[in-house]
Amino acid sequence: MASYDFEVDLESMGKAAQGLNEALQLFKDKDVEDLVPSKGDVGHEAVWDALDEFQGRWEEGVNNLCQDVEEMAGRLGKIAMNYFETDKAGQESLSALKGTIAAIKVM
């Protein structure tokens, strides 16, 4: 028989979302342009043209990656919040039920 029990580690899920946001901030703090030599550093027009083209594609890839990571972090945070709110509501319902059961036993 299949078991439908599962457990969600909200703390780990929250830390994962926070870690994704921190990694994303590292990418936002540094631009690809900061990591590539300048035209004057290269010293040759053909090399600069190739480097400039590569830099553009690299920048586009990093931007796409950042958008995806931002979406993942947001969704992961939302999922953690949904689990937290559901758990809280369930606990409140069970606490109220516990009082009702105690009152019934007294009668």
GROMACS .gro file of N, CA and C in nm:
model
  321
    1MET      N    1   0.083  -0.117   0.000
    1MET     CA    2   0.000   0.000   0.000
    1MET      C    3   0.089   0.125   0.000
    2ALA      N    4   0.052   0.220  -0.079
    2ALA     CA    5   0.130   0.344  -0.092
    2ALA      C    6   0.112   0.431   0.032
    3SER      N    7   0.218   0.498   0.068
    3SER     CA    8   0.212   0.592   0.179
    3SER      C    9   0.205   0.733   0.124
    4TYR      N   10   0.115   0.813   0.177
    4TYR     CA   11   0.097   0.949   0.129
    4TYR      C   12   0.152   1.051   0.230
    5ASP      N   13   0.227   1.001   0.327
    5ASP     CA   14   0.288   1.090   0.425
    5ASP      C   15   0.406   1.162   0.360
    6PHE      N   16   0.418   1.287   0.392
    6PHE     CA   17   0.534   1.363   0.348
    6PHE      C   18   0.559   1.474   0.447
    7GLU      N   19   0.680   1.527   0.439
    7GLU     CA   20   0.719   1.634   0.530
    7GLU      C   21   0.789   1.741   0.450
    8VAL      N   22   0.763   1.864   0.484
    8VAL     CA   23   0.825   1.978   0.417
    8VAL      C   24   0.913   2.050   0.518
    9ASP      N   25   1.038   2.066   0.486
    9ASP     CA   26   1.131   2.138   0.572
    9ASP      C   27   1.127   2.285   0.532
   10LEU      N   28   1.041   2.361   0.601
   10LEU     CA   29   1.021   2.501   0.565
   10LEU      C   30   1.148   2.584   0.583
   11GLU      N   31   1.225   2.554   0.685
   11GLU     CA   32   1.348   2.630   0.708
   11GLU      C   33   1.446   2.611   0.591
   12SER      N   34   1.462   2.488   0.547
   12SER     CA   35   1.552   2.462   0.434
   12SER      C   36   1.500   2.525   0.305
   13MET      N   37   1.369   2.520   0.287
   13MET     CA   38   1.309   2.579   0.168
   13MET      C   39   1.331   2.731   0.168
   14GLY      N   40   1.315   2.793   0.283
   14GLY     CA   41   1.338   2.937   0.295
   14GLY      C   42   1.484   2.972   0.272
   15LYS      N   43   1.575   2.889   0.326
   15LYS     CA   44   1.718   2.913   0.306
   15LYS      C   45   1.756   2.897   0.159
   16ALA      N   46   1.693   2.803   0.091
   16ALA     CA   47   1.721   2.783  -0.052
   16ALA      C   48   1.678   2.906  -0.132
   17ALA      N   49   1.561   2.958  -0.102
   17ALA     CA   50   1.513   3.079  -0.171
   17ALA      C   51   1.605   3.196  -0.142
   18GLN      N   52   1.648   3.209  -0.018
   18GLN     CA   53   1.739   3.317   0.019
   18GLN      C   54   1.873   3.301  -0.052
   19GLY      N   55   1.923   3.179  -0.060
   19GLY     CA   56   2.049   3.153  -0.130
   19GLY      C   57   2.041   3.188  -0.278
   20LEU      N   58   1.929   3.156  -0.340
   20LEU     CA   59   1.910   3.192  -0.480
   20LEU      C   60   1.911   3.344  -0.498
   21ASN      N   61   1.844   3.414  -0.407
   21ASN     CA   62   1.842   3.560  -0.414
   21ASN      C   63   1.980   3.620  -0.393
   22GLU      N   64   2.058   3.562  -0.302
   22GLU     CA   65   2.194   3.612  -0.278
   22GLU      C   66   2.283   3.588  -0.400
   23ALA      N   67   2.271   3.471  -0.461
   23ALA     CA   68   2.348   3.442  -0.582
   23ALA      C   69   2.310   3.537  -0.695
   24LEU      N   70   2.182   3.564  -0.704
   24LEU     CA   71   2.132   3.657  -0.806
   24LEU      C   72   2.190   3.796  -0.784
   25GLN      N   73   2.199   3.837  -0.659
   25GLN     CA   74   2.254   3.970  -0.629
   25GLN      C   75   2.401   3.979  -0.670
   26LEU      N   76   2.475   3.870  -0.656
   26LEU     CA   77   2.615   3.870  -0.700
   26LEU      C   78   2.625   3.899  -0.849
   27PHE      N   79   2.535   3.839  -0.927
   27PHE     CA   80   2.535   3.863  -1.071
   27PHE      C   81   2.493   4.006  -1.103
   28LYS      N   82   2.402   4.059  -1.024
   28LYS     CA   83   2.356   4.196  -1.049
   28LYS      C   84   2.462   4.299  -1.010
   29ASP      N   85   2.544   4.267  -0.910
   29ASP     CA   86   2.648   4.360  -0.865
   29ASP      C   87   2.761   4.373  -0.966
   30LYS      N   88   2.789   4.267  -1.038
   30LYS     CA   89   2.896   4.267  -1.138
   30LYS      C   90   2.836   4.251  -1.276
   31ASP      N   91   2.877   4.334  -1.367
   31ASP     CA   92   2.833   4.324  -1.506
   31ASP      C   93   2.939   4.245  -1.583
   32VAL      N   94   2.898   4.176  -1.687
   32VAL     CA   95   2.993   4.102  -1.769
   32VAL      C   96   3.102   4.195  -1.820
   33GLU      N   97   3.064   4.317  -1.848
   33GLU     CA   98   3.161   4.416  -1.896
   33GLU      C   99   3.276   4.436  -1.797
   34ASP      N  100   3.249   4.420  -1.669
   34ASP     CA  101   3.351   4.433  -1.566
   34ASP      C  102   3.453   4.319  -1.569
   35LEU      N  103   3.417   4.208  -1.631
   35LEU     CA  104   3.501   4.088  -1.630
   35LEU      C  105   3.582   4.071  -1.758
   36VAL      N  106   3.555   4.152  -1.858
   36VAL     CA  107   3.620   4.138  -1.988
   36VAL      C  108   3.718   4.254  -2.008
   37PRO      N  109   3.834   4.225  -2.067
   37PRO     CA  110   3.929   4.335  -2.093
   37PRO      C  111   3.869   4.439  -2.187
   38SER      N  112   3.918   4.562  -2.175
   38SER     CA  113   3.870   4.669  -2.262
   38SER      C  114   3.937   4.662  -2.398
   39LYS      N  115   3.887   4.743  -2.490
   39LYS     CA  116   3.942   4.746  -2.626
   39LYS      C  117   4.090   4.785  -2.622
   40GLY      N  118   4.124   4.879  -2.536
   40GLY     CA  119   4.264   4.922  -2.525
   40GLY      C  120   4.353   4.813  -2.468
   41ASP      N  121   4.299   4.729  -2.381
   41ASP     CA  122   4.377   4.620  -2.322
   41ASP      C  123   4.409   4.511  -2.424
   42VAL      N  124   4.318   4.491  -2.520
   42VAL     CA  125   4.335   4.384  -2.618
   42VAL      C  126   4.441   4.422  -2.721
   43GLY      N  127   4.432   4.542  -2.773
   43GLY     CA  128   4.535   4.592  -2.862
   43GLY      C  129   4.525   4.550  -3.008
   44HIS      N  130   4.425   4.473  -3.045
   44HIS     CA  131   4.411   4.431  -3.184
   44HIS      C  132   4.263   4.435  -3.220
   45GLU      N  133   4.231   4.498  -3.332
   45GLU     CA  134   4.092   4.519  -3.372
   45GLU      C  135   4.015   4.389  -3.393
   46ALA      N  136   4.077   4.292  -3.460
   46ALA     CA  137   4.008   4.165  -3.487
   46ALA      C  138   3.980   4.089  -3.358
   47VAL      N  139   4.076   4.091  -3.267
   47VAL     CA  140   4.056   4.023  -3.138
   47VAL      C  141   3.946   4.094  -3.060
   48TRP      N  142   3.948   4.228  -3.063
   48TRP     CA  143   3.845   4.303  -2.993
   48TRP      C  144   3.706   4.274  -3.049
   49ASP      N  145   3.694   4.267  -3.181
   49ASP     CA  146   3.564   4.238  -3.243
   49ASP      C  147   3.510   4.104  -3.197
   50ALA      N  148   3.596   4.003  -3.193
   50ALA     CA  149   3.554   3.869  -3.148
   50ALA      C  150   3.518   3.873  -3.000
   51LEU      N  151   3.598   3.940  -2.921
   51LEU     CA  152   3.573   3.950  -2.778
   51LEU      C  153   3.443   4.027  -2.750
   52ASP      N  154   3.421   4.133  -2.825
   52ASP     CA  155   3.300   4.213  -2.809
   52ASP      C  156   3.175   4.131  -2.844
   53GLU      N  157   3.185   4.052  -2.951
   53GLU     CA  158   3.072   3.966  -2.989
   53GLU      C  159   3.045   3.862  -2.880
   54PHE      N  160   3.153   3.801  -2.830
   54PHE     CA  161   3.140   3.702  -2.724
   54PHE      C  162   3.079   3.766  -2.599
   55GLN      N  163   3.124   3.885  -2.566
   55GLN     CA  164   3.074   3.956  -2.448
   55GLN      C  165   2.924   3.980  -2.459
   56GLY      N  166   2.877   4.016  -2.576
   56GLY     CA  167   2.734   4.038  -2.596
   56GLY      C  168   2.653   3.911  -2.574
   57ARG      N  169   2.703   3.799  -2.627
   57ARG     CA  170   2.631   3.672  -2.609
   57ARG      C  171   2.637   3.626  -2.464
   58TRP      N  172   2.751   3.649  -2.401
   58TRP     CA  173   2.767   3.613  -2.260
   58TRP      C  174   2.670   3.694  -2.173
   59GLU      N  175   2.664   3.823  -2.202
   59GLU     CA  176   2.573   3.912  -2.128
   59GLU      C  177   2.427   3.866  -2.143
   60GLU      N  178   2.390   3.830  -2.264
   60GLU     CA  179   2.253   3.783  -2.288
   60GLU      C  180   2.225   3.654  -2.211
   61GLY      N  181   2.322   3.563  -2.212
   61GLY     CA  182   2.305   3.437  -2.139
   61GLY      C  183   2.293   3.459  -1.989
   62VAL      N  184   2.376   3.547  -1.936
   62VAL     CA  185   2.371   3.577  -1.792
   62VAL      C  186   2.238   3.642  -1.757
   63ASN      N  187   2.192   3.733  -1.839
   63ASN     CA  188   2.062   3.797  -1.814
   63ASN      C  189   1.948   3.696  -1.815
   64ASN      N  190   1.951   3.604  -1.910
   64ASN     CA  191   1.848   3.499  -1.915
   64ASN      C  192   1.854   3.410  -1.791
   65LEU      N  193   1.975   3.375  -1.752
   65LEU     CA  194   1.994   3.293  -1.633
   65LEU      C  195   1.942   3.365  -1.510
   66CYS      N  196   1.972   3.492  -1.498
   66CYS     CA  197   1.926   3.571  -1.383
   66CYS      C  198   1.773   3.578  -1.378
   67GLN      N  199   1.710   3.593  -1.491
   67GLN     CA  200   1.564   3.595  -1.495
   67GLN      C  201   1.507   3.462  -1.447
   68ASP      N  202   1.568   3.352  -1.492
   68ASP     CA  203   1.521   3.220  -1.450
   68ASP      C  204   1.541   3.198  -1.300
   69VAL      N  205   1.658   3.237  -1.249
   69VAL     CA  206   1.686   3.220  -1.106
   69VAL      C  207   1.593   3.307  -1.022
   70GLU      N  208   1.566   3.428  -1.069
   70GLU     CA  209   1.474   3.516  -0.999
   70GLU      C  210   1.334   3.454  -0.991
   71GLU      N  211   1.291   3.395  -1.100
   71GLU     CA  212   1.161   3.327  -1.103
   71GLU      C  213   1.160   3.207  -1.008
   72MET      N  214   1.268   3.129  -1.009
   72MET     CA  215   1.276   3.014  -0.919
   72MET      C  216   1.272   3.057  -0.773
   73ALA      N  217   1.348   3.160  -0.738
   73ALA     CA  218   1.352   3.207  -0.599
   73ALA      C  219   1.215   3.256  -0.556
   74GLY      N  220   1.148   3.329  -0.642
   74GLY     CA  221   1.014   3.378  -0.609
   74GLY      C  222   0.914   3.266  -0.589
   75ARG      N  223   0.919   3.169  -0.677
   75ARG     CA  224   0.826   3.057  -0.664
   75ARG      C  225   0.856   2.972  -0.541
   76LEU      N  226   0.983   2.949  -0.516
   76LEU     CA  227   1.020   2.871  -0.398
   76LEU      C  228   0.977   2.942  -0.270
   77GLY      N  229   0.996   3.072  -0.264
   77GLY     CA  230   0.952   3.149  -0.149
   77GLY      C  231   0.801   3.144  -0.132
   78LYS      N  232   0.729   3.153  -0.242
   78LYS     CA  233   0.582   3.148  -0.239
   78LYS      C  234   0.534   3.010  -0.193
   79ILE      N  235   0.599   2.905  -0.240
   79ILE     CA  236   0.562   2.770  -0.199
   79ILE      C  237   0.585   2.753  -0.049
   80ALA      N  238   0.699   2.801   0.000
   80ALA     CA  239   0.728   2.792   0.144
   80ALA      C  240   0.621   2.867   0.224
   81MET      N  241   0.584   2.985   0.177
   81MET     CA  242   0.483   3.064   0.248
   81MET      C  243   0.348   2.993   0.246
   82ASN      N  244   0.312   2.932   0.133
   82ASN     CA  245   0.185   2.857   0.125
   82ASN      C  246   0.184   2.740   0.223
   83TYR      N  247   0.295   2.666   0.230
   83TYR     CA  248   0.303   2.555   0.325
   83TYR      C  249   0.292   2.607   0.468
   84PHE      N  250   0.360   2.717   0.498
   84PHE     CA  251   0.357   2.775   0.632
   84PHE      C  252   0.215   2.816   0.671
   85GLU      N  253   0.147   2.885   0.581
   85GLU     CA  254   0.010   2.931   0.609
   85GLU      C  255  -0.086   2.813   0.624
   86THR      N  256  -0.069   2.711   0.542
   86THR     CA  257  -0.155   2.592   0.552
   86THR      C  258  -0.130   2.519   0.683
   87ASP      N  259  -0.004   2.506   0.720
   87ASP     CA  260   0.031   2.440   0.846
   87ASP      C  261  -0.025   2.518   0.965
   88LYS      N  262  -0.014   2.649   0.960
   88LYS     CA  263  -0.065   2.735   1.068
   88LYS      C  264  -0.217   2.721   1.080
   89ALA      N  265  -0.287   2.725   0.966
   89ALA     CA  266  -0.433   2.711   0.967
   89ALA      C  267  -0.474   2.574   1.020
   90GLY      N  268  -0.402   2.471   0.981
   90GLY     CA  269  -0.433   2.336   1.031
   90GLY      C  270  -0.411   2.324   1.181
   91GLN      N  271  -0.303   2.386   1.227
   91GLN     CA  272  -0.275   2.383   1.371
   91GLN      C  273  -0.383   2.457   1.449
   92GLU      N  274  -0.426   2.571   1.397
   92GLU     CA  275  -0.533   2.647   1.464
   92GLU      C  276  -0.663   2.567   1.467
   93SER      N  277  -0.694   2.501   1.357
   93SER     CA  278  -0.816   2.420   1.352
   93SER      C  279  -0.810   2.304   1.451
   94LEU      N  280  -0.696   2.238   1.457
   94LEU     CA  281  -0.682   2.127   1.550
   94LEU      C  282  -0.685   2.175   1.695
   95SER      N  283  -0.628   2.290   1.722
   95SER     CA  284  -0.632   2.346   1.857
   95SER      C  285  -0.775   2.376   1.899
   96ALA      N  286  -0.854   2.432   1.809
   96ALA     CA  287  -0.994   2.461   1.838
   96ALA      C  288  -1.072   2.331   1.861
   97LEU      N  289  -1.041   2.231   1.781
   97LEU     CA  290  -1.108   2.101   1.794
   97LEU      C  291  -1.071   2.035   1.926
   98LYS      N  292  -0.948   2.050   1.968
   98LYS     CA  293  -0.902   1.994   2.095
   98LYS      C  294  -0.984   2.049   2.211
   99GLY      N  295  -1.011   2.179   2.209
   99GLY     CA  296  -1.094   2.241   2.314
   99GLY      C  297  -1.235   2.187   2.311
  100THR      N  298  -1.288   2.165   2.193
  100THR     CA  299  -1.424   2.111   2.179
  100THR      C  300  -1.430   1.969   2.232
  101ILE      N  301  -1.331   1.890   2.200
  101ILE     CA  302  -1.328   1.750   2.248
  101ILE      C  303  -1.315   1.746   2.399
  102ALA      N  304  -1.234   1.834   2.455
  102ALA     CA  305  -1.218   1.839   2.601
  102ALA      C  306  -1.350   1.876   2.667
  103ALA      N  307  -1.425   1.969   2.607
  103ALA     CA  308  -1.554   2.011   2.663
  103ALA      C  309  -1.653   1.897   2.655
  104ILE      N  310  -1.651   1.818   2.550
  104ILE     CA  311  -1.744   1.706   2.534
  104ILE      C  312  -1.714   1.598   2.638
  105LYS      N  313  -1.585   1.573   2.664
  105LYS     CA  314  -1.547   1.469   2.762
  105LYS      C  315  -1.595   1.507   2.902
  106VAL      N  316  -1.596   1.636   2.933
  106VAL     CA  317  -1.637   1.681   3.065
  106VAL      C  318  -1.786   1.655   3.084
  107MET      N  319  -1.862   1.669   2.980
  107MET     CA  320  -2.007   1.649   2.989
  107MET      C  321  -2.033   1.506   3.012
   0.00000   0.00000   0.00000
